[in-house]
């Protein structure tokens, strides 16, 4: 069963955390799909993944780039997996009806936004009721990730 890991972003924004998580996934041989709420956000993430580190970039693409099946990281607003990814990354409260087709799903949410936090709690509650394997990670003051809860 797919593990769904909730990442409570409290100390660092998505723009800092996402590249690190994706780099780790690629180093482990994983392909990823990153879902966002709008095309504008996809474009911002596209730019981020090219420029987040002045020593390199993360190989990725979106529907604008074509060759979806060849992209190690695929950025999308759609609930799709055109690159055969094993990792799904959900941002900005988006959801997927196909979580079970992935080995792992990361739900990244802004823990400093009361609405985003409440929505993440609701997503956790619903998935827990359905019997999903869940973990909840929160950033420490030093920026490391600490597992705070698990279910399933």
mmCIF file of C-alpha atoms in Angstrom:
data_model
loop_
_atom_site.group_PDB
_atom_site.id
_atom_site.type_symbol
_atom_site.label_atom_id
_atom_site.label_comp_id
_atom_site.label_asym_id
_atom_site.label_seq_id
_atom_site.Cartn_x
_atom_site.Cartn_y
_atom_site.Cartn_z
ATOM 1 C CA UNK A 1 0.000 0.000 0.000
ATOM 2 C CA UNK A 2 1.139 3.523 -0.771
ATOM 3 C CA UNK A 3 2.638 5.473 2.104
ATOM 4 C CA UNK A 4 1.333 9.031 2.316
ATOM 5 C CA UNK A 5 3.732 11.372 4.110
ATOM 6 C CA UNK A 6 2.460 14.750 5.242
ATOM 7 C CA UNK A 7 5.190 17.419 5.403
ATOM 8 C CA UNK A 8 4.298 20.350 7.642
ATOM 9 C CA UNK A 9 6.358 23.231 6.258
ATOM 10 C CA UNK A 10 6.930 25.523 9.216
ATOM 11 C CA UNK A 11 10.543 26.712 9.054
ATOM 12 C CA UNK A 12 11.188 26.708 5.308
ATOM 13 C CA UNK A 13 8.920 27.381 2.331
ATOM 14 C CA UNK A 14 8.019 24.960 -0.435
ATOM 15 C CA UNK A 15 10.645 26.596 -2.653
ATOM 16 C CA UNK A 16 13.380 25.441 -0.278
ATOM 17 C CA UNK A 17 11.991 22.021 0.662
ATOM 18 C CA UNK A 18 10.751 20.732 -2.701
ATOM 19 C CA UNK A 19 14.103 20.736 -4.538
ATOM 20 C CA UNK A 20 15.778 18.898 -1.652
ATOM 21 C CA UNK A 21 13.099 16.197 -1.556
ATOM 22 C CA UNK A 22 13.146 15.787 -5.340
ATOM 23 C CA UNK A 23 16.947 15.606 -5.429
ATOM 24 C CA UNK A 24 16.847 12.838 -2.832
ATOM 25 C CA UNK A 25 14.192 10.986 -4.855
ATOM 26 C CA UNK A 26 16.235 11.191 -8.061
ATOM 27 C CA UNK A 27 19.362 10.018 -6.239
ATOM 28 C CA UNK A 28 17.345 6.984 -5.141
ATOM 29 C CA UNK A 29 16.354 6.209 -8.733
ATOM 30 C CA UNK A 30 12.767 7.424 -8.388
ATOM 31 C CA UNK A 31 10.739 9.353 -10.943
ATOM 32 C CA UNK A 32 8.284 11.927 -9.595
ATOM 33 C CA UNK A 33 5.097 13.713 -10.514
ATOM 34 C CA UNK A 34 4.601 17.092 -8.834
ATOM 35 C CA UNK A 35 1.022 18.396 -8.844
ATOM 36 C CA UNK A 36 0.265 22.071 -8.279
ATOM 37 C CA UNK A 37 -2.906 24.138 -8.327
ATOM 38 C CA UNK A 38 -2.327 26.319 -11.399
ATOM 39 C CA UNK A 39 -0.303 26.710 -14.571
ATOM 40 C CA UNK A 40 1.264 29.848 -13.088
ATOM 41 C CA UNK A 41 2.497 27.772 -10.167
ATOM 42 C CA UNK A 42 3.840 25.107 -12.558
ATOM 43 C CA UNK A 43 5.833 27.812 -14.344
ATOM 44 C CA UNK A 44 7.197 29.102 -11.026
ATOM 45 C CA UNK A 45 8.228 25.553 -10.025
ATOM 46 C CA UNK A 46 9.759 25.048 -13.468
ATOM 47 C CA UNK A 47 11.954 28.108 -12.959
ATOM 48 C CA UNK A 48 12.766 27.044 -9.407
ATOM 49 C CA UNK A 49 14.012 23.602 -10.432
ATOM 50 C CA UNK A 50 16.326 25.171 -13.034
ATOM 51 C CA UNK A 51 17.727 27.814 -10.702
ATOM 52 C CA UNK A 52 17.500 26.634 -7.064
ATOM 53 C CA UNK A 53 21.210 25.692 -7.003
ATOM 54 C CA UNK A 54 23.873 27.619 -8.916
ATOM 55 C CA UNK A 55 25.880 24.374 -9.250
ATOM 56 C CA UNK A 56 23.171 22.383 -10.996
ATOM 57 C CA UNK A 57 19.503 21.780 -11.683
ATOM 58 C CA UNK A 58 16.918 19.046 -11.388
ATOM 59 C CA UNK A 59 15.894 17.497 -14.724
ATOM 60 C CA UNK A 60 12.185 18.023 -15.224
ATOM 61 C CA UNK A 61 9.479 19.060 -17.622
ATOM 62 C CA UNK A 62 5.799 19.783 -18.046
ATOM 63 C CA UNK A 63 3.220 19.536 -20.819
ATOM 64 C CA UNK A 64 4.756 22.655 -22.420
ATOM 65 C CA UNK A 65 8.042 20.789 -22.858
ATOM 66 C CA UNK A 66 6.630 17.592 -24.346
ATOM 67 C CA UNK A 67 8.292 14.191 -24.004
ATOM 68 C CA UNK A 68 6.333 13.559 -20.779
ATOM 69 C CA UNK A 69 7.315 9.882 -20.610
ATOM 70 C CA UNK A 70 11.009 10.822 -20.569
ATOM 71 C CA UNK A 71 10.862 13.424 -17.782
ATOM 72 C CA UNK A 72 12.415 12.288 -14.465
ATOM 73 C CA UNK A 73 10.255 14.910 -12.716
ATOM 74 C CA UNK A 74 6.962 15.866 -14.318
ATOM 75 C CA UNK A 75 5.180 19.077 -13.241
ATOM 76 C CA UNK A 76 1.420 19.153 -13.762
ATOM 77 C CA UNK A 77 -1.949 20.474 -12.660
ATOM 78 C CA UNK A 78 -3.599 17.257 -13.834
ATOM 79 C CA UNK A 79 -4.112 13.992 -11.964
ATOM 80 C CA UNK A 80 -1.820 12.040 -14.280
ATOM 81 C CA UNK A 81 1.347 9.959 -14.297
ATOM 82 C CA UNK A 82 2.764 10.171 -17.829
ATOM 83 C CA UNK A 83 6.364 9.404 -16.794
ATOM 84 C CA UNK A 84 5.672 6.202 -14.837
ATOM 85 C CA UNK A 85 6.605 7.855 -11.537
ATOM 86 C CA UNK A 86 6.659 5.957 -8.236
ATOM 87 C CA UNK A 87 6.529 9.219 -6.235
ATOM 88 C CA UNK A 88 3.668 11.708 -6.206
ATOM 89 C CA UNK A 89 4.208 15.132 -4.645
ATOM 90 C CA UNK A 90 1.077 17.142 -3.854
ATOM 91 C CA UNK A 91 1.439 20.869 -3.222
ATOM 92 C CA UNK A 92 -0.944 23.669 -2.292
ATOM 93 C CA UNK A 93 -3.682 21.323 -1.104
ATOM 94 C CA UNK A 94 -4.240 19.572 -4.440
ATOM 95 C CA UNK A 95 -5.417 15.976 -4.270
ATOM 96 C CA UNK A 96 -5.230 12.878 -6.410
ATOM 97 C CA UNK A 97 -7.675 10.067 -7.052
ATOM 98 C CA UNK A 98 -4.758 7.842 -8.070
ATOM 99 C CA UNK A 99 -2.528 7.807 -4.977
ATOM 100 C CA UNK A 100 -2.670 4.006 -4.907
ATOM 101 C CA UNK A 101 -0.807 3.817 -8.228
ATOM 102 C CA UNK A 102 2.315 5.284 -6.591
ATOM 103 C CA UNK A 103 4.649 3.749 -4.014
ATOM 104 C CA UNK A 104 4.876 6.980 -2.045
ATOM 105 C CA UNK A 105 2.977 10.249 -1.892
ATOM 106 C CA UNK A 106 4.217 13.452 -0.235
ATOM 107 C CA UNK A 107 1.630 16.037 0.784
ATOM 108 C CA UNK A 108 3.517 19.308 1.336
ATOM 109 C CA UNK A 109 1.565 22.048 3.076
ATOM 110 C CA UNK A 110 2.259 25.459 4.584
ATOM 111 C CA UNK A 111 1.976 25.000 8.332
ATOM 112 C CA UNK A 112 2.021 28.765 8.860
ATOM 113 C CA UNK A 113 -1.247 29.183 6.937
ATOM 114 C CA UNK A 114 -4.251 28.345 9.152
ATOM 115 C CA UNK A 115 -6.444 27.348 6.199
ATOM 116 C CA UNK A 116 -3.756 25.128 4.671
ATOM 117 C CA UNK A 117 -3.149 23.486 8.044
ATOM 118 C CA UNK A 118 -6.869 22.831 8.589
ATOM 119 C CA UNK A 119 -7.197 21.398 5.070
ATOM 120 C CA UNK A 120 -4.194 19.098 5.646
ATOM 121 C CA UNK A 121 -5.736 17.855 8.883
ATOM 122 C CA UNK A 122 -8.926 17.055 7.004
ATOM 123 C CA UNK A 123 -7.000 15.187 4.277
ATOM 124 C CA UNK A 124 -5.188 13.205 7.017
ATOM 125 C CA UNK A 125 -8.485 12.375 8.748
ATOM 126 C CA UNK A 126 -10.110 11.142 5.529
ATOM 127 C CA UNK A 127 -7.129 9.024 4.502
ATOM 128 C CA UNK A 128 -6.836 7.587 8.010
ATOM 129 C CA UNK A 129 -10.504 6.569 7.932
ATOM 130 C CA UNK A 130 -9.828 4.786 4.646
ATOM 131 C CA UNK A 131 -6.961 2.842 6.225
ATOM 132 C CA UNK A 132 -4.008 4.428 4.409
ATOM 133 C CA UNK A 133 -0.477 4.192 5.826
ATOM 134 C CA UNK A 134 0.267 7.747 6.954
ATOM 135 C CA UNK A 135 3.220 9.581 8.443
ATOM 136 C CA UNK A 136 3.362 13.171 9.623
ATOM 137 C CA UNK A 137 6.664 15.078 9.476
ATOM 138 C CA UNK A 138 7.378 18.471 10.969
ATOM 139 C CA UNK A 139 10.468 20.650 10.725
ATOM 140 C CA UNK A 140 12.530 21.206 13.847
ATOM 141 C CA UNK A 141 14.001 24.595 14.729
ATOM 142 C CA UNK A 142 17.171 23.472 12.925
ATOM 143 C CA UNK A 143 15.228 22.597 9.742
ATOM 144 C CA UNK A 144 15.549 18.790 10.079
ATOM 145 C CA UNK A 145 12.491 16.567 9.657
ATOM 146 C CA UNK A 146 11.051 14.802 12.686
ATOM 147 C CA UNK A 147 8.319 12.164 12.481
ATOM 148 C CA UNK A 148 5.527 13.318 14.783
ATOM 149 C CA UNK A 149 2.779 10.793 14.028
ATOM 150 C CA UNK A 150 1.860 7.760 12.001
ATOM 151 C CA UNK A 151 -1.297 5.791 11.293
ATOM 152 C CA UNK A 152 -2.301 2.671 9.439
#
